[in-house]
């Protein structure tokens, strides 16, 4: 039995890596996706285009405008001379927001009165608009605190001091890049596994495999092993790129992550073999894979919090193995958590792996006879 399984596994690897295109498809796209996600997928705001309409010109308004000019979150793209210039500028997306300081602002502050400062923002992209408004509030709040202390000569009664654990600089890349480990491991494993049987059927060699001494469960193991090795290997490579290229700290131990990674990949292999058992062509297998990938990523909490989803959608997330592995990989990266903290994620993921592999075995046997 061992020699038969070894021969089948070697055959599957040869089928996967026999030509240059197959090798490139397994290795290059995940690295490219990691680089694209790592650089492009960020919640940090940098160099947002800002226009300034300062009708005052006094010392107070100049100091306030200077804060925005020196902020790395904004890039001043112009200084307006009239209110009529605001609407066409935002309409053509020449600026994300306009800072408007009214007339006599410095004089009103000198008299001890408040000076309203208006911010007009392009709300067509609500996420970016909210990020920009948070930066504006922070700049104005810090500016006001310093002005009050300089004017009164005494500090404020209460000053907020923020200390972020696990991610001191609140860099969104530290949150996103570990999640990409789970995302790309799923994509690579699912595609490799889903195409295995479909490739045999399309090439007409599946019937030849059935007349060999191999039993159905042996064929299933032989089809699953390349997906397991490639999936785990790709995930380890992505972790290395995340640590040494993107400089995301791996506080925990890689040995802690590996058992959870193997269980996660096994659950994806079961789903891939189920898709493969239903597919007669490579196109059907690819379509089935992507029909699973899109909702799985959405329900996993990769980009949007699960707590913000409706209750019935939250219930569906318990069937998604990526939901559990995301928690594990992010906690290992940022918290350095050990295996003892992951039992609530490991046992549901293990049940999913057992269920999907069992169902794949049944479907595989059913389609054979």
mmCIF file of C-alpha atoms in Angstrom, residues 26-352:
data_model
loop_
_atom_site.group_PDB
_atom_site.id
_atom_site.type_symbol
_atom_site.label_atom_id
_atom_site.label_comp_id
_atom_site.label_asym_id
_atom_site.label_seq_id
_atom_site.Cartn_x
_atom_site.Cartn_y
_atom_site.Cartn_z
ATOM 1 C CA UNK A 26 1.504 27.755 -8.220
ATOM 2 C CA UNK A 27 4.396 29.987 -7.118
ATOM 3 C CA UNK A 28 4.256 33.388 -8.841
ATOM 4 C CA UNK A 29 0.574 34.475 -8.441
ATOM 5 C CA UNK A 30 0.523 34.067 -4.623
ATOM 6 C CA UNK A 31 3.690 36.157 -4.270
ATOM 7 C CA UNK A 32 2.283 38.837 -6.577
ATOM 8 C CA UNK A 33 -1.001 38.866 -4.669
ATOM 9 C CA UNK A 34 0.872 39.173 -1.383
ATOM 10 C CA UNK A 35 2.831 42.169 -2.655
ATOM 11 C CA UNK A 36 -0.294 43.812 -4.086
ATOM 12 C CA UNK A 37 -2.348 43.264 -0.935
ATOM 13 C CA UNK A 38 0.520 44.215 1.329
ATOM 14 C CA UNK A 39 1.091 47.572 -0.338
ATOM 15 C CA UNK A 40 -2.384 48.451 -1.642
ATOM 16 C CA UNK A 41 -4.708 47.112 1.066
ATOM 17 C CA UNK A 42 -4.261 49.595 3.890
ATOM 18 C CA UNK A 43 -6.493 51.597 6.191
ATOM 19 C CA UNK A 44 -3.846 54.267 6.721
ATOM 20 C CA UNK A 45 -4.335 57.634 5.047
ATOM 21 C CA UNK A 46 -1.292 59.236 3.423
ATOM 22 C CA UNK A 47 -0.993 62.262 1.151
ATOM 23 C CA UNK A 48 -4.738 62.822 0.804
ATOM 24 C CA UNK A 49 -5.244 65.833 -1.507
ATOM 25 C CA UNK A 50 -6.234 68.896 0.538
ATOM 26 C CA UNK A 51 -7.155 72.385 -0.671
ATOM 27 C CA UNK A 52 -7.110 75.373 1.672
ATOM 28 C CA UNK A 53 -9.432 78.384 1.528
ATOM 29 C CA UNK A 54 -8.175 80.803 4.196
ATOM 30 C CA UNK A 55 -10.141 84.038 4.239
ATOM 31 C CA UNK A 56 -8.506 85.272 7.422
ATOM 32 C CA UNK A 57 -4.749 85.394 7.016
ATOM 33 C CA UNK A 58 -4.172 86.148 10.711
ATOM 34 C CA UNK A 59 -1.672 84.491 13.067
ATOM 35 C CA UNK A 60 -4.169 81.985 14.450
ATOM 36 C CA UNK A 61 -5.353 80.778 11.042
ATOM 37 C CA UNK A 62 -1.764 80.570 9.751
ATOM 38 C CA UNK A 63 -0.774 78.361 12.682
ATOM 39 C CA UNK A 64 -3.793 76.115 12.130
ATOM 40 C CA UNK A 65 -3.200 75.831 8.395
ATOM 41 C CA UNK A 66 0.457 75.063 9.089
ATOM 42 C CA UNK A 67 -0.557 71.985 11.085
ATOM 43 C CA UNK A 68 -2.330 70.581 8.042
ATOM 44 C CA UNK A 69 0.529 71.519 5.730
ATOM 45 C CA UNK A 70 3.021 69.586 7.883
ATOM 46 C CA UNK A 71 0.816 66.523 8.384
ATOM 47 C CA UNK A 72 1.911 63.418 6.404
ATOM 48 C CA UNK A 73 -1.755 62.449 6.071
ATOM 49 C CA UNK A 74 -2.479 65.380 3.749
ATOM 50 C CA UNK A 75 -0.894 66.932 0.699
ATOM 51 C CA UNK A 76 -1.880 70.507 -0.094
ATOM 52 C CA UNK A 77 -2.849 70.675 -3.761
ATOM 53 C CA UNK A 78 -3.914 74.319 -3.876
ATOM 54 C CA UNK A 79 -4.932 77.503 -2.113
ATOM 55 C CA UNK A 80 -8.355 78.817 -3.126
ATOM 56 C CA UNK A 81 -9.252 82.459 -3.490
ATOM 57 C CA UNK A 82 -13.055 82.254 -3.571
ATOM 58 C CA UNK A 83 -15.865 79.994 -2.426
ATOM 59 C CA UNK A 84 -16.914 79.418 -6.036
ATOM 60 C CA UNK A 85 -13.754 77.353 -6.620
ATOM 61 C CA UNK A 86 -14.725 74.701 -4.046
ATOM 62 C CA UNK A 87 -17.513 72.880 -5.871
ATOM 63 C CA UNK A 88 -15.759 72.346 -9.233
ATOM 64 C CA UNK A 89 -12.582 71.265 -7.443
ATOM 65 C CA UNK A 90 -14.355 68.508 -5.489
ATOM 66 C CA UNK A 91 -16.550 67.562 -8.462
ATOM 67 C CA UNK A 92 -13.535 66.743 -10.632
ATOM 68 C CA UNK A 93 -11.822 64.976 -7.682
ATOM 69 C CA UNK A 94 -9.053 67.544 -7.567
ATOM 70 C CA UNK A 95 -9.138 67.417 -3.762
ATOM 71 C CA UNK A 96 -10.575 65.037 -1.213
ATOM 72 C CA UNK A 97 -11.369 67.842 1.218
ATOM 73 C CA UNK A 98 -11.246 71.615 1.530
ATOM 74 C CA UNK A 99 -10.309 73.405 4.763
ATOM 75 C CA UNK A 100 -12.224 76.689 4.984
ATOM 76 C CA UNK A 101 -11.207 79.290 7.590
ATOM 77 C CA UNK A 102 -13.640 82.215 7.723
ATOM 78 C CA UNK A 103 -12.967 85.944 7.882
ATOM 79 C CA UNK A 104 -12.031 87.561 11.207
ATOM 80 C CA UNK A 105 -11.168 84.140 12.661
ATOM 81 C CA UNK A 106 -7.959 85.331 14.348
ATOM 82 C CA UNK A 107 -9.707 88.459 15.650
ATOM 83 C CA UNK A 108 -12.516 86.419 17.204
ATOM 84 C CA UNK A 109 -10.029 84.103 18.914
ATOM 85 C CA UNK A 110 -8.135 87.128 20.240
ATOM 86 C CA UNK A 111 -11.385 88.362 21.836
ATOM 87 C CA UNK A 112 -11.845 84.977 23.532
ATOM 88 C CA UNK A 113 -14.535 83.763 21.166
ATOM 89 C CA UNK A 114 -14.659 80.554 19.151
ATOM 90 C CA UNK A 115 -13.751 80.416 15.491
ATOM 91 C CA UNK A 116 -15.703 77.907 13.369
ATOM 92 C CA UNK A 117 -13.532 76.053 10.860
ATOM 93 C CA UNK A 118 -15.378 74.310 8.042
ATOM 94 C CA UNK A 119 -14.293 71.117 6.312
ATOM 95 C CA UNK A 120 -15.929 70.205 3.000
ATOM 96 C CA UNK A 121 -15.228 66.631 1.969
ATOM 97 C CA UNK A 122 -15.915 64.371 -0.991
ATOM 98 C CA UNK A 123 -18.279 61.732 0.396
ATOM 99 C CA UNK A 124 -18.437 59.491 -2.664
ATOM 100 C CA UNK A 125 -16.006 57.126 -0.965
ATOM 101 C CA UNK A 126 -17.388 57.023 2.560
ATOM 102 C CA UNK A 127 -14.547 54.922 4.032
ATOM 103 C CA UNK A 128 -11.845 57.326 2.855
ATOM 104 C CA UNK A 129 -13.954 60.295 3.927
ATOM 105 C CA UNK A 130 -14.319 58.936 7.470
ATOM 106 C CA UNK A 131 -10.583 58.270 7.706
ATOM 107 C CA UNK A 132 -9.814 61.811 6.547
ATOM 108 C CA UNK A 133 -12.292 63.326 9.024
ATOM 109 C CA UNK A 134 -10.692 61.404 11.893
ATOM 110 C CA UNK A 135 -7.291 62.840 10.966
ATOM 111 C CA UNK A 136 -8.810 66.339 10.768
ATOM 112 C CA UNK A 137 -10.379 65.975 14.223
ATOM 113 C CA UNK A 138 -7.093 64.770 15.676
ATOM 114 C CA UNK A 139 -5.142 67.713 14.231
ATOM 115 C CA UNK A 140 -7.704 70.282 15.405
ATOM 116 C CA UNK A 141 -7.985 68.721 18.880
ATOM 117 C CA UNK A 142 -4.213 68.686 19.416
ATOM 118 C CA UNK A 143 -3.955 72.251 18.109
ATOM 119 C CA UNK A 144 -6.678 73.468 20.481
ATOM 120 C CA UNK A 145 -5.071 71.779 23.485
ATOM 121 C CA UNK A 146 -1.723 73.423 22.815
ATOM 122 C CA UNK A 147 -3.333 76.842 22.284
ATOM 123 C CA UNK A 148 -5.244 76.606 25.569
ATOM 124 C CA UNK A 149 -2.097 75.639 27.480
ATOM 125 C CA UNK A 150 -0.122 78.486 25.885
ATOM 126 C CA UNK A 151 -2.879 81.000 26.610
ATOM 127 C CA UNK A 152 -3.690 80.028 30.204
ATOM 128 C CA UNK A 153 -0.199 78.918 31.170
ATOM 129 C CA UNK A 154 -1.545 75.778 32.845
ATOM 130 C CA UNK A 155 -2.126 72.290 31.416
ATOM 131 C CA UNK A 156 -5.593 70.902 30.782
ATOM 132 C CA UNK A 157 -7.214 69.142 33.766
ATOM 133 C CA UNK A 158 -7.361 65.846 31.880
ATOM 134 C CA UNK A 159 -5.248 64.792 28.923
ATOM 135 C CA UNK A 160 -5.898 61.607 27.022
ATOM 136 C CA UNK A 161 -2.868 59.323 26.708
ATOM 137 C CA UNK A 162 -3.279 56.438 24.257
ATOM 138 C CA UNK A 163 -1.134 53.321 24.352
ATOM 139 C CA UNK A 164 -1.876 50.595 21.803
ATOM 140 C CA UNK A 165 -0.909 47.052 22.778
ATOM 141 C CA UNK A 166 0.386 44.558 20.179
ATOM 142 C CA UNK A 167 0.479 47.243 17.442
ATOM 143 C CA UNK A 168 2.015 50.383 18.990
ATOM 144 C CA UNK A 169 1.859 52.509 15.834
ATOM 145 C CA UNK A 170 -1.563 51.178 14.789
ATOM 146 C CA UNK A 171 -0.230 50.207 11.362
ATOM 147 C CA UNK A 172 -2.973 48.543 9.337
ATOM 148 C CA UNK A 173 -0.370 46.463 7.475
ATOM 149 C CA UNK A 174 0.338 44.549 10.681
ATOM 150 C CA UNK A 175 -3.336 43.520 10.690
ATOM 151 C CA UNK A 176 -3.793 42.867 6.962
ATOM 152 C CA UNK A 177 -0.615 40.986 5.995
ATOM 153 C CA UNK A 178 -1.056 38.096 8.509
ATOM 154 C CA UNK A 179 -4.577 37.670 7.166
ATOM 155 C CA UNK A 180 -3.143 37.277 3.675
ATOM 156 C CA UNK A 181 -1.412 34.100 4.898
ATOM 157 C CA UNK A 182 -4.839 32.543 5.439
ATOM 158 C CA UNK A 183 -6.256 33.965 2.204
ATOM 159 C CA UNK A 184 -3.516 32.811 -0.161
ATOM 160 C CA UNK A 185 -3.101 29.425 1.535
ATOM 161 C CA UNK A 186 -6.800 28.831 0.888
ATOM 162 C CA UNK A 187 -6.656 29.954 -2.755
ATOM 163 C CA UNK A 188 -3.581 27.887 -3.650
ATOM 164 C CA UNK A 189 -4.746 24.742 -1.841
ATOM 165 C CA UNK A 190 -8.270 24.940 -3.212
ATOM 166 C CA UNK A 191 -7.198 25.444 -6.812
ATOM 167 C CA UNK A 192 -4.538 22.705 -6.723
ATOM 168 C CA UNK A 193 -6.930 20.200 -5.136
ATOM 169 C CA UNK A 194 -10.032 21.097 -7.144
ATOM 170 C CA UNK A 195 -8.178 20.696 -10.430
ATOM 171 C CA UNK A 196 -6.683 17.287 -9.602
ATOM 172 C CA UNK A 197 -9.598 14.968 -10.515
ATOM 173 C CA UNK A 198 -11.046 17.358 -13.104
ATOM 174 C CA UNK A 199 -7.703 17.327 -14.930
ATOM 175 C CA UNK A 200 -7.784 13.528 -15.036
ATOM 176 C CA UNK A 201 -11.348 13.456 -16.345
ATOM 177 C CA UNK A 202 -10.674 16.040 -19.027
ATOM 178 C CA UNK A 203 -7.494 14.261 -20.163
ATOM 179 C CA UNK A 204 -9.269 10.880 -20.201
ATOM 180 C CA UNK A 205 -6.815 9.259 -17.759
ATOM 181 C CA UNK A 206 -9.223 8.939 -14.832
ATOM 182 C CA UNK A 207 -10.594 5.626 -16.122
ATOM 183 C CA UNK A 208 -7.049 4.287 -16.325
ATOM 184 C CA UNK A 209 -6.569 5.232 -12.674
ATOM 185 C CA UNK A 210 -9.684 3.274 -11.703
ATOM 186 C CA UNK A 211 -8.365 -0.013 -13.102
ATOM 187 C CA UNK A 212 -5.191 0.171 -11.026
ATOM 188 C CA UNK A 213 -4.922 -1.760 -7.709
ATOM 189 C CA UNK A 214 -5.464 1.520 -5.876
ATOM 190 C CA UNK A 215 -8.551 1.640 -3.695
ATOM 191 C CA UNK A 216 -10.778 4.760 -3.664
ATOM 192 C CA UNK A 217 -9.485 6.071 -0.348
ATOM 193 C CA UNK A 218 -5.905 5.566 -1.517
ATOM 194 C CA UNK A 219 -6.641 7.614 -4.641
ATOM 195 C CA UNK A 220 -8.180 10.274 -2.427
ATOM 196 C CA UNK A 221 -5.073 10.447 -0.220
ATOM 197 C CA UNK A 222 -2.849 10.607 -3.275
ATOM 198 C CA UNK A 223 -4.890 13.489 -4.648
ATOM 199 C CA UNK A 224 -4.870 15.303 -1.290
ATOM 200 C CA UNK A 225 -1.154 15.114 -0.467
ATOM 201 C CA UNK A 226 0.085 17.553 -3.164
ATOM 202 C CA UNK A 227 -2.479 20.115 -1.990
ATOM 203 C CA UNK A 228 -1.359 19.659 1.614
ATOM 204 C CA UNK A 229 2.348 20.014 0.842
ATOM 205 C CA UNK A 230 1.897 22.918 -1.582
ATOM 206 C CA UNK A 231 -0.581 24.715 0.702
ATOM 207 C CA UNK A 232 1.594 24.465 3.804
ATOM 208 C CA UNK A 233 4.735 25.309 1.830
ATOM 209 C CA UNK A 234 3.123 28.399 0.269
ATOM 210 C CA UNK A 235 1.893 29.572 3.676
ATOM 211 C CA UNK A 236 5.381 29.225 5.195
ATOM 212 C CA UNK A 237 6.855 31.168 2.260
ATOM 213 C CA UNK A 238 4.257 33.926 2.694
ATOM 214 C CA UNK A 239 5.027 34.143 6.419
ATOM 215 C CA UNK A 240 8.710 34.591 5.564
ATOM 216 C CA UNK A 241 7.894 37.376 3.085
ATOM 217 C CA UNK A 242 5.609 39.052 5.641
ATOM 218 C CA UNK A 243 8.349 39.036 8.285
ATOM 219 C CA UNK A 244 11.434 39.843 6.225
ATOM 220 C CA UNK A 245 9.947 42.030 3.468
ATOM 221 C CA UNK A 246 7.004 43.825 5.093
ATOM 222 C CA UNK A 247 8.649 43.816 8.534
ATOM 223 C CA UNK A 248 5.523 42.546 10.285
ATOM 224 C CA UNK A 249 6.728 41.159 13.636
ATOM 225 C CA UNK A 250 6.192 37.462 14.271
ATOM 226 C CA UNK A 251 6.001 37.617 18.060
ATOM 227 C CA UNK A 252 4.912 34.004 18.445
ATOM 228 C CA UNK A 253 6.503 30.736 17.390
ATOM 229 C CA UNK A 254 6.167 29.263 13.916
ATOM 230 C CA UNK A 255 5.911 25.825 15.512
ATOM 231 C CA UNK A 256 2.730 27.016 17.219
ATOM 232 C CA UNK A 257 1.244 28.069 13.892
ATOM 233 C CA UNK A 258 2.113 24.901 11.930
ATOM 234 C CA UNK A 259 -0.404 22.447 13.538
ATOM 235 C CA UNK A 260 -3.242 24.931 13.034
ATOM 236 C CA UNK A 261 -2.045 25.532 9.477
ATOM 237 C CA UNK A 262 -2.113 21.800 8.685
ATOM 238 C CA UNK A 263 -5.677 21.456 10.047
ATOM 239 C CA UNK A 264 -6.757 24.525 8.092
ATOM 240 C CA UNK A 265 -5.245 23.247 4.840
ATOM 241 C CA UNK A 266 -6.873 19.836 5.377
ATOM 242 C CA UNK A 267 -10.286 21.474 5.706
ATOM 243 C CA UNK A 268 -9.688 23.351 2.452
ATOM 244 C CA UNK A 269 -8.508 20.133 0.774
ATOM 245 C CA UNK A 270 -11.804 18.468 1.710
ATOM 246 C CA UNK A 271 -13.731 21.315 0.094
ATOM 247 C CA UNK A 272 -11.480 21.192 -2.964
ATOM 248 C CA UNK A 273 -11.985 17.449 -3.399
ATOM 249 C CA UNK A 274 -15.748 17.922 -3.094
ATOM 250 C CA UNK A 275 -15.640 20.510 -5.874
ATOM 251 C CA UNK A 276 -13.387 18.249 -7.911
ATOM 252 C CA UNK A 277 -15.735 15.283 -7.551
ATOM 253 C CA UNK A 278 -18.588 17.333 -9.051
ATOM 254 C CA UNK A 279 -16.507 18.780 -11.900
ATOM 255 C CA UNK A 280 -15.984 17.126 -15.264
ATOM 256 C CA UNK A 281 -13.782 19.854 -16.742
ATOM 257 C CA UNK A 282 -11.105 22.260 -15.547
ATOM 258 C CA UNK A 283 -13.416 25.205 -16.219
ATOM 259 C CA UNK A 284 -16.087 23.760 -13.919
ATOM 260 C CA UNK A 285 -13.497 23.156 -11.184
ATOM 261 C CA UNK A 286 -12.164 26.711 -11.440
ATOM 262 C CA UNK A 287 -15.670 28.172 -11.372
ATOM 263 C CA UNK A 288 -16.593 26.071 -8.344
ATOM 264 C CA UNK A 289 -13.421 27.177 -6.548
ATOM 265 C CA UNK A 290 -14.089 30.863 -7.029
ATOM 266 C CA UNK A 291 -17.749 30.451 -6.098
ATOM 267 C CA UNK A 292 -16.488 29.228 -2.727
ATOM 268 C CA UNK A 293 -13.579 31.670 -2.304
ATOM 269 C CA UNK A 294 -15.566 34.919 -2.545
ATOM 270 C CA UNK A 295 -18.149 34.198 0.203
ATOM 271 C CA UNK A 296 -15.526 32.440 2.346
ATOM 272 C CA UNK A 297 -13.307 35.550 2.370
ATOM 273 C CA UNK A 298 -16.296 37.839 3.003
ATOM 274 C CA UNK A 299 -17.572 35.769 5.931
ATOM 275 C CA UNK A 300 -14.148 35.223 7.496
ATOM 276 C CA UNK A 301 -13.740 38.727 8.905
ATOM 277 C CA UNK A 302 -10.717 39.364 6.694
ATOM 278 C CA UNK A 303 -11.768 42.911 5.839
ATOM 279 C CA UNK A 304 -15.006 43.590 7.748
ATOM 280 C CA UNK A 305 -15.687 42.641 11.393
ATOM 281 C CA UNK A 306 -17.971 39.652 11.888
ATOM 282 C CA UNK A 307 -19.689 41.497 14.756
ATOM 283 C CA UNK A 308 -21.005 44.062 12.260
ATOM 284 C CA UNK A 309 -22.780 41.416 10.164
ATOM 285 C CA UNK A 310 -26.477 40.498 10.595
ATOM 286 C CA UNK A 311 -27.170 37.630 12.984
ATOM 287 C CA UNK A 312 -27.993 35.091 10.273
ATOM 288 C CA UNK A 313 -24.729 35.951 8.479
ATOM 289 C CA UNK A 314 -22.778 35.585 11.713
ATOM 290 C CA UNK A 315 -24.210 32.075 12.065
ATOM 291 C CA UNK A 316 -22.922 31.186 8.575
ATOM 292 C CA UNK A 317 -19.387 32.233 9.528
ATOM 293 C CA UNK A 318 -19.111 29.220 11.834
ATOM 294 C CA UNK A 319 -18.971 27.018 8.710
ATOM 295 C CA UNK A 320 -16.015 28.938 7.303
ATOM 296 C CA UNK A 321 -12.604 27.481 8.242
ATOM 297 C CA UNK A 322 -10.874 30.736 7.322
ATOM 298 C CA UNK A 323 -12.728 32.478 10.155
ATOM 299 C CA UNK A 324 -10.907 30.355 12.738
ATOM 300 C CA UNK A 325 -7.474 30.370 11.148
ATOM 301 C CA UNK A 326 -7.540 34.166 10.805
ATOM 302 C CA UNK A 327 -7.867 34.471 14.569
ATOM 303 C CA UNK A 328 -4.978 32.069 15.113
ATOM 304 C CA UNK A 329 -2.534 33.567 12.611
ATOM 305 C CA UNK A 330 -3.144 37.147 13.758
ATOM 306 C CA UNK A 331 -2.749 36.255 17.432
ATOM 307 C CA UNK A 332 0.455 34.320 16.772
ATOM 308 C CA UNK A 333 1.868 37.234 14.771
ATOM 309 C CA UNK A 334 0.908 40.117 17.064
ATOM 310 C CA UNK A 335 0.346 38.610 20.511
ATOM 311 C CA UNK A 336 2.703 35.656 20.551
ATOM 312 C CA UNK A 337 -0.141 33.487 21.846
ATOM 313 C CA UNK A 338 0.519 29.793 22.410
ATOM 314 C CA UNK A 339 -1.462 26.718 21.438
ATOM 315 C CA UNK A 340 -3.378 26.746 24.731
ATOM 316 C CA UNK A 341 -5.238 29.887 23.607
ATOM 317 C CA UNK A 342 -6.571 28.347 20.394
ATOM 318 C CA UNK A 343 -8.709 25.413 21.469
ATOM 319 C CA UNK A 344 -11.923 27.310 20.699
ATOM 320 C CA UNK A 345 -10.684 27.739 17.120
ATOM 321 C CA UNK A 346 -8.935 24.392 16.630
ATOM 322 C CA UNK A 347 -11.794 22.044 17.459
ATOM 323 C CA UNK A 348 -14.373 23.644 15.109
ATOM 324 C CA UNK A 349 -11.766 23.783 12.335
ATOM 325 C CA UNK A 350 -10.933 20.121 12.984
ATOM 326 C CA UNK A 351 -14.621 19.184 12.768
ATOM 327 C CA UNK A 352 -14.883 21.030 9.443
#
